[in-house]
mmCIF file of C-alpha atoms in Angstrom:
data_model
loop_
_atom_site.group_PDB
_atom_site.id
_atom_site.type_symbol
_atom_site.label_atom_id
_atom_site.label_comp_id
_atom_site.label_asym_id
_atom_site.label_seq_id
_atom_site.Cartn_x
_atom_site.Cartn_y
_atom_site.Cartn_z
ATOM 1 C CA MET P 1 91.565 148.142 21.901
ATOM 2 C CA LYS P 2 89.820 148.667 18.317
ATOM 3 C CA LYS P 3 92.170 150.863 17.441
ATOM 4 C CA LEU P 4 95.397 148.662 18.078
ATOM 5 C CA LEU P 5 93.492 145.207 16.650
ATOM 6 C CA ALA P 6 93.117 147.640 13.038
ATOM 7 C CA GLU P 7 96.801 148.726 12.986
ATOM 8 C CA LEU P 8 97.732 144.978 13.641
ATOM 9 C CA LYS P 9 95.608 143.533 10.956
ATOM 10 C CA GLU P 10 97.471 145.679 8.540
ATOM 11 C CA ARG P 11 101.049 145.035 9.883
ATOM 12 C CA ARG P 12 100.026 141.157 10.664
ATOM 13 C CA PRO P 13 97.068 140.138 8.060
ATOM 14 C CA ILE P 14 98.166 136.104 8.904
ATOM 15 C CA TYR P 15 99.089 135.031 12.179
ATOM 16 C CA GLN P 16 102.259 134.184 13.310
ATOM 17 C CA ALA P 17 102.831 132.257 16.348
ATOM 18 C CA VAL P 18 105.647 133.694 18.608
ATOM 19 C CA GLN P 19 108.710 131.348 18.400
ATOM 20 C CA PRO P 20 111.138 130.881 20.960
ATOM 21 C CA SER P 21 114.086 133.130 21.124
ATOM 22 C CA ALA P 22 117.013 134.030 23.805
ATOM 23 C CA PRO P 23 116.633 135.852 26.813
ATOM 24 C CA VAL P 24 116.937 139.313 26.134
ATOM 25 C CA LEU P 25 117.446 140.560 29.928
ATOM 26 C CA PRO P 26 120.841 140.027 31.696
ATOM 27 C CA ASP P 27 121.523 136.501 32.635
ATOM 28 C CA THR P 28 121.395 137.681 36.718
ATOM 29 C CA ALA P 29 118.027 138.738 36.106
ATOM 30 C CA THR P 30 116.385 135.674 34.187
ATOM 31 C CA VAL P 31 115.873 132.665 36.294
ATOM 32 C CA GLU P 32 115.123 129.098 35.959
ATOM 33 C CA TRP P 33 111.702 127.205 36.659
ATOM 34 C CA PRO P 34 111.285 126.889 40.162
ATOM 35 C CA SER P 35 112.056 123.183 41.232
ATOM 36 C CA ASP P 36 108.467 123.396 43.627
ATOM 37 C CA VAL P 37 106.213 123.781 40.949
ATOM 38 C CA ASP P 38 105.860 121.334 38.076
ATOM 39 C CA TYR P 39 105.171 123.214 34.680
ATOM 40 C CA ILE P 40 101.956 122.052 33.228
ATOM 41 C CA SER P 41 100.364 123.587 29.749
ATOM 42 C CA GLU P 42 96.849 122.697 30.724
ATOM 43 C CA CYS P 43 94.194 122.007 33.986
ATOM 44 C CA ILE P 44 94.657 118.906 35.599
ATOM 45 C CA ASN P 45 91.422 117.520 35.819
ATOM 46 C CA ASN P 46 90.995 114.663 38.344
ATOM 47 C CA GLU P 47 87.622 115.205 39.254
ATOM 48 C CA GLY P 48 86.456 114.919 35.702
ATOM 49 C CA ILE P 49 84.510 118.382 36.212
ATOM 50 C CA ARG P 50 82.437 119.322 33.115
ATOM 51 C CA PHE P 51 80.508 122.351 32.120
ATOM 52 C CA LYS P 52 77.132 123.016 30.762
ATOM 53 C CA ASP P 53 77.788 122.286 26.872
ATOM 54 C CA ALA P 54 77.548 125.894 25.088
ATOM 55 C CA GLY P 55 76.419 124.569 21.965
ATOM 56 C CA ASN P 56 77.656 124.193 18.278
ATOM 57 C CA LEU P 57 77.849 127.848 17.376
ATOM 58 C CA GLY P 58 79.724 126.933 13.967
ATOM 59 C CA ILE P 59 82.759 127.497 12.367
ATOM 60 C CA CYS P 60 83.967 130.865 12.562
ATOM 61 C CA GLN P 61 85.005 132.113 8.823
ATOM 62 C CA CYS P 62 87.765 134.396 9.496
ATOM 63 C CA VAL P 63 90.697 135.155 6.952
ATOM 64 C CA GLY P 64 94.300 135.255 7.934
ATOM 65 C CA ASP P 65 93.422 135.829 11.649
ATOM 66 C CA CYS P 66 90.913 135.419 14.420
ATOM 67 C CA PHE P 67 90.951 139.015 15.715
ATOM 68 C CA ARG P 68 88.647 139.950 18.802
ATOM 69 C CA ASN P 69 86.454 142.250 17.461
ATOM 70 C CA GLU P 70 85.802 140.611 13.975
ATOM 71 C CA CYS P 71 85.579 136.906 14.630
ATOM 72 C CA HIS P 72 82.368 135.733 16.271
ATOM 73 C CA ASN P 73 84.050 133.014 18.512
ATOM 74 C CA ALA P 74 86.283 135.608 20.366
ATOM 75 C CA ILE P 75 83.520 137.884 20.169
ATOM 76 C CA GLY P 76 81.071 135.411 22.211
ATOM 77 C CA GLU P 77 84.248 134.523 24.723
ATOM 78 C CA VAL P 78 84.486 131.482 22.724
ATOM 79 C CA TYR P 79 88.376 129.915 22.246
ATOM 80 C CA CYS P 80 89.091 128.798 18.753
ATOM 81 C CA THR P 81 90.064 124.929 18.311
ATOM 82 C CA PRO P 82 90.406 123.071 14.853
ATOM 83 C CA ALA P 83 86.935 122.142 15.187
ATOM 84 C CA ASN P 84 85.328 125.549 15.133
ATOM 85 C CA CYS P 85 87.490 127.739 13.343
ATOM 86 C CA LYS P 86 88.103 128.040 9.732
ATOM 87 C CA LEU P 87 91.913 128.364 10.579
ATOM 88 C CA ASP P 88 91.881 125.322 12.332
ATOM 89 C CA GLY P 89 93.272 127.196 15.429
ATOM 90 C CA ASN P 90 95.947 128.520 13.837
ATOM 91 C CA CYS P 91 95.081 132.155 14.978
ATOM 92 C CA SER P 92 95.741 134.418 18.118
ATOM 93 C CA ASN P 93 92.359 133.044 19.709
ATOM 94 C CA PHE P 94 93.563 129.696 20.245
ATOM 95 C CA PRO P 95 94.791 129.169 23.780
ATOM 96 C CA ARG P 96 98.557 128.581 23.441
ATOM 97 C CA GLU P 97 101.120 129.811 25.303
ATOM 98 C CA ALA P 98 103.782 132.162 23.835
ATOM 99 C CA GLN P 99 106.986 130.776 23.165
ATOM 100 C CA SER P 100 108.938 133.962 24.305
ATOM 101 C CA LEU P 101 107.801 134.220 27.988
ATOM 102 C CA ARG P 102 110.380 133.978 30.292
ATOM 103 C CA LEU P 103 110.588 134.315 34.313
ATOM 104 C CA PHE P 104 112.735 137.131 35.898
ATOM 105 C CA GLN P 105 113.414 138.662 39.042
ATOM 106 C CA THR P 106 111.926 141.909 39.520
ATOM 107 C CA ARG P 107 113.325 144.595 41.195
ATOM 108 C CA HIS P 108 110.334 144.827 44.025
ATOM 109 C CA ALA P 109 107.645 142.206 43.168
ATOM 110 C CA GLY P 110 109.497 139.079 43.323
ATOM 111 C CA LEU P 111 109.565 136.701 40.002
ATOM 112 C CA GLY P 112 107.583 137.804 37.276
ATOM 113 C CA VAL P 113 107.386 137.058 33.449
ATOM 114 C CA TYR P 114 108.887 138.758 30.325
ATOM 115 C CA THR P 115 108.793 138.471 26.570
ATOM 116 C CA THR P 116 111.868 138.027 24.740
ATOM 117 C CA GLN P 117 109.855 138.992 21.649
ATOM 118 C CA ARG P 118 106.962 141.775 20.710
ATOM 119 C CA LEU P 119 103.511 140.503 21.889
ATOM 120 C CA GLU P 120 100.598 141.901 20.185
ATOM 121 C CA ALA P 121 97.231 143.484 21.181
ATOM 122 C CA GLY P 122 94.406 140.783 21.412
ATOM 123 C CA ASP P 123 96.755 137.770 21.345
ATOM 124 C CA ILE P 124 96.057 135.108 23.755
ATOM 125 C CA VAL P 125 99.446 134.366 25.380
ATOM 126 C CA GLY P 126 98.948 131.390 27.872
ATOM 127 C CA GLU P 127 96.091 129.795 30.087
ATOM 128 C CA TYR P 128 95.947 130.180 33.637
ATOM 129 C CA CYS P 129 96.832 126.678 34.891
ATOM 130 C CA GLY P 130 96.423 124.224 37.703
ATOM 131 C CA VAL P 131 94.387 121.730 39.129
ATOM 132 C CA LEU P 132 90.663 122.115 38.909
ATOM 133 C CA HIS P 133 88.371 121.565 41.983
ATOM 134 C CA GLY P 134 84.706 121.452 42.441
ATOM 135 C CA TYR P 135 83.332 122.856 45.928
ATOM 136 C CA GLU P 136 79.652 123.124 46.622
ATOM 137 C CA GLY P 137 80.064 126.520 48.581
ATOM 138 C CA GLN P 138 78.307 127.445 51.553
ATOM 139 C CA ARG P 139 75.048 125.797 52.468
ATOM 140 C CA LYS P 140 72.154 127.209 54.763
ATOM 141 C CA GLY P 141 72.567 125.882 58.099
ATOM 142 C CA GLN P 142 76.301 125.209 58.078
ATOM 143 C CA PRO P 143 78.115 128.488 58.424
ATOM 144 C CA SER P 144 81.352 126.598 59.201
ATOM 145 C CA VAL P 145 81.848 126.159 55.660
ATOM 146 C CA LYS P 146 84.341 128.536 54.367
ATOM 147 C CA LYS P 147 83.669 130.332 51.161
ATOM 148 C CA LYS P 148 86.078 130.248 48.642
ATOM 149 C CA GLU P 149 87.676 133.609 47.272
ATOM 150 C CA ASN P 150 90.330 134.527 44.983
ATOM 151 C CA SER P 151 93.552 134.482 47.249
ATOM 152 C CA GLY P 152 96.949 133.463 47.045
ATOM 153 C CA TYR P 153 97.243 131.644 43.562
ATOM 154 C CA THR P 154 93.631 130.378 43.601
ATOM 155 C CA MET P 155 91.309 131.680 40.957
ATOM 156 C CA LEU P 156 87.671 131.066 41.239
ATOM 157 C CA LEU P 157 85.725 130.737 38.205
ATOM 158 C CA ASN P 158 82.478 132.464 36.992
ATOM 159 C CA HIS P 159 81.125 129.449 35.200
ATOM 160 C CA ARG P 160 79.923 126.958 37.665
ATOM 161 C CA ALA P 161 80.271 122.971 36.669
ATOM 162 C CA SER P 162 77.455 120.882 35.339
ATOM 163 C CA ASP P 163 76.336 119.835 38.703
ATOM 164 C CA GLY P 164 76.049 122.863 40.053
ATOM 165 C CA LYS P 165 79.224 123.006 42.117
ATOM 166 C CA PHE P 166 81.817 126.280 41.981
ATOM 167 C CA VAL P 167 84.755 125.528 40.409
ATOM 168 C CA TYR P 168 88.339 127.148 41.074
ATOM 169 C CA ILE P 169 92.012 126.459 39.675
ATOM 170 C CA GLU P 170 94.329 125.834 42.293
ATOM 171 C CA PRO P 171 98.340 126.265 41.041
ATOM 172 C CA ALA P 172 100.216 126.227 43.977
ATOM 173 C CA LYS P 173 102.095 123.175 42.987
ATOM 174 C CA GLN P 174 101.398 122.827 39.375
ATOM 175 C CA GLY P 175 101.316 125.953 36.911
ATOM 176 C CA SER P 176 102.089 127.745 33.707
ATOM 177 C CA TYR P 177 104.008 130.763 33.034
ATOM 178 C CA MET P 178 100.225 132.732 34.029
ATOM 179 C CA ARG P 179 100.782 131.526 37.340
ATOM 180 C CA PHE P 180 103.886 134.127 38.172
ATOM 181 C CA LEU P 181 102.224 137.123 36.453
ATOM 182 C CA ASN P 182 102.403 140.172 38.334
ATOM 183 C CA HIS P 183 99.608 142.493 39.243
ATOM 184 C CA SER P 184 99.573 146.163 38.102
ATOM 185 C CA CYS P 185 97.552 149.134 38.306
ATOM 186 C CA SER P 186 98.079 149.751 34.521
ATOM 187 C CA PRO P 187 98.429 146.340 33.122
ATOM 188 C CA ASN P 188 99.120 145.266 29.684
ATOM 189 C CA ALA P 189 96.960 142.173 29.462
ATOM 190 C CA GLU P 190 94.018 140.917 31.288
ATOM 191 C CA PHE P 191 92.426 137.301 32.329
ATOM 192 C CA ALA P 192 89.401 136.324 30.146
ATOM 193 C CA GLU P 193 87.247 133.365 30.905
ATOM 194 C CA MET P 194 86.392 131.782 27.631
ATOM 195 C CA GLN P 195 84.248 128.274 26.714
ATOM 196 C CA TYR P 196 84.319 125.541 24.023
ATOM 197 C CA ARG P 197 81.502 123.545 24.502
ATOM 198 C CA THR P 198 82.056 121.755 27.857
ATOM 199 C CA HIS P 199 85.597 123.027 28.531
ATOM 200 C CA VAL P 200 85.949 126.397 30.197
ATOM 201 C CA ARG P 201 89.683 127.836 30.142
ATOM 202 C CA VAL P 202 91.133 131.115 31.920
ATOM 203 C CA VAL P 203 93.341 132.470 29.463
ATOM 204 C CA VAL P 204 95.484 135.934 29.108
ATOM 205 C CA VAL P 205 94.934 138.329 26.421
ATOM 206 C CA MET P 206 97.186 141.099 25.747
ATOM 207 C CA LEU P 207 95.273 144.779 26.101
ATOM 208 C CA GLU P 208 98.496 146.242 24.396
ATOM 209 C CA PRO P 209 101.447 145.629 22.417
ATOM 210 C CA ALA P 210 104.615 144.569 24.761
ATOM 211 C CA ASP P 211 108.421 144.798 23.031
ATOM 212 C CA ALA P 212 110.870 142.590 23.715
ATOM 213 C CA GLY P 213 112.081 142.955 27.528
ATOM 214 C CA ALA P 214 108.916 144.173 28.698
ATOM 215 C CA GLU P 215 106.985 142.390 31.556
ATOM 216 C CA VAL P 216 103.719 141.189 31.063
ATOM 217 C CA THR P 217 101.470 141.966 33.911
ATOM 218 C CA VAL P 218 97.454 141.784 34.488
ATOM 219 C CA SER P 219 94.938 143.343 37.080
ATOM 220 C CA TYR P 220 93.980 140.939 40.114
ATOM 221 C CA GLY P 221 90.994 143.398 40.678
ATOM 222 C CA LYS P 222 90.395 146.341 42.846
ATOM 223 C CA SER P 223 90.371 144.665 46.049
ATOM 224 C CA VAL P 224 93.840 142.553 45.563
ATOM 225 C CA TRP P 225 94.500 140.826 49.009
ATOM 226 C CA PHE P 226 98.232 141.668 48.776
ATOM 227 C CA PRO P 227 100.502 145.097 48.921
ATOM 228 C CA CYS P 228 100.687 146.341 45.114
ATOM 229 C CA TYR P 229 104.152 146.641 44.145
ATOM 230 C CA CYS P 230 103.897 147.704 40.418
ATOM 231 C CA ASP P 231 106.117 150.668 39.576
ATOM 232 C CA LYS P 232 103.356 153.027 39.957
ATOM 233 C CA CYS P 233 102.417 151.887 43.484
ATOM 234 C CA PHE P 234 106.112 151.224 44.267
ATOM 235 C CA ARG P 235 106.695 155.165 43.587
ATOM 236 C CA ARG P 236 103.925 156.277 45.192
ATOM 237 C CA GLN P 237 104.939 154.333 48.553
ATOM 238 C CA LEU P 238 108.356 156.081 48.286
ATOM 239 C CA ARG P 239 107.225 159.437 48.042
ATOM 240 C CA GLN P 240 105.094 158.570 51.059
ATOM 241 C CA GLN P 241 108.130 157.314 52.841
ATOM 242 C CA LYS P 242 109.946 160.247 52.375
ATOM 243 C CA ARG P 243 107.319 162.756 53.565
ATOM 244 C CA GLU P 244 107.254 160.872 56.663
#
């Protein structure tokens, strides 16, 4: 990543947000947003969940862009906002969704997300959105209380709420493009939990560049709860089937 960021700084010293563009895949592959999922660009917090204040870390002094290996916000897992960024959040460390993202029908993994324009390493390309829920978890003497885990679309946060409750994101009925990212054993992006003051967000950060037409993928961890259909695993499954 460090080498990729150094190369990016030479090519793009000043941040440029990815703009909308026409689909680059065939019309038969690109699909419309599903009618059973409401699109949202930030989490719905009906429960008024708050997190412990991370404190005022000051304003970053970045020039041109907030590169992840240089910006003290990014290094400290803090996302940029107009309040804590010299660039007023006009940088790659601001949790905005890339306007080049589109849904498409993959060959063997259902819906996926691809980009119509090049995405660069280190850029935040979206927030994993849904409905925030808090819960107390398992209590001693209450074995019937089920432990929440990452499953389906549900994502459990590492940060606890200020009242001590566990917090998870539920994007089953409301979500962003990040909801449709497929798992890959060789992903080009990753989830990152970042905080600014009392707000915690799960964003998706590019690990490497992705050219126009490329699928954006992440890793859901080593112990995934579903069969992996990334290209690498799918080819391995085909080889096994042929041997059988």
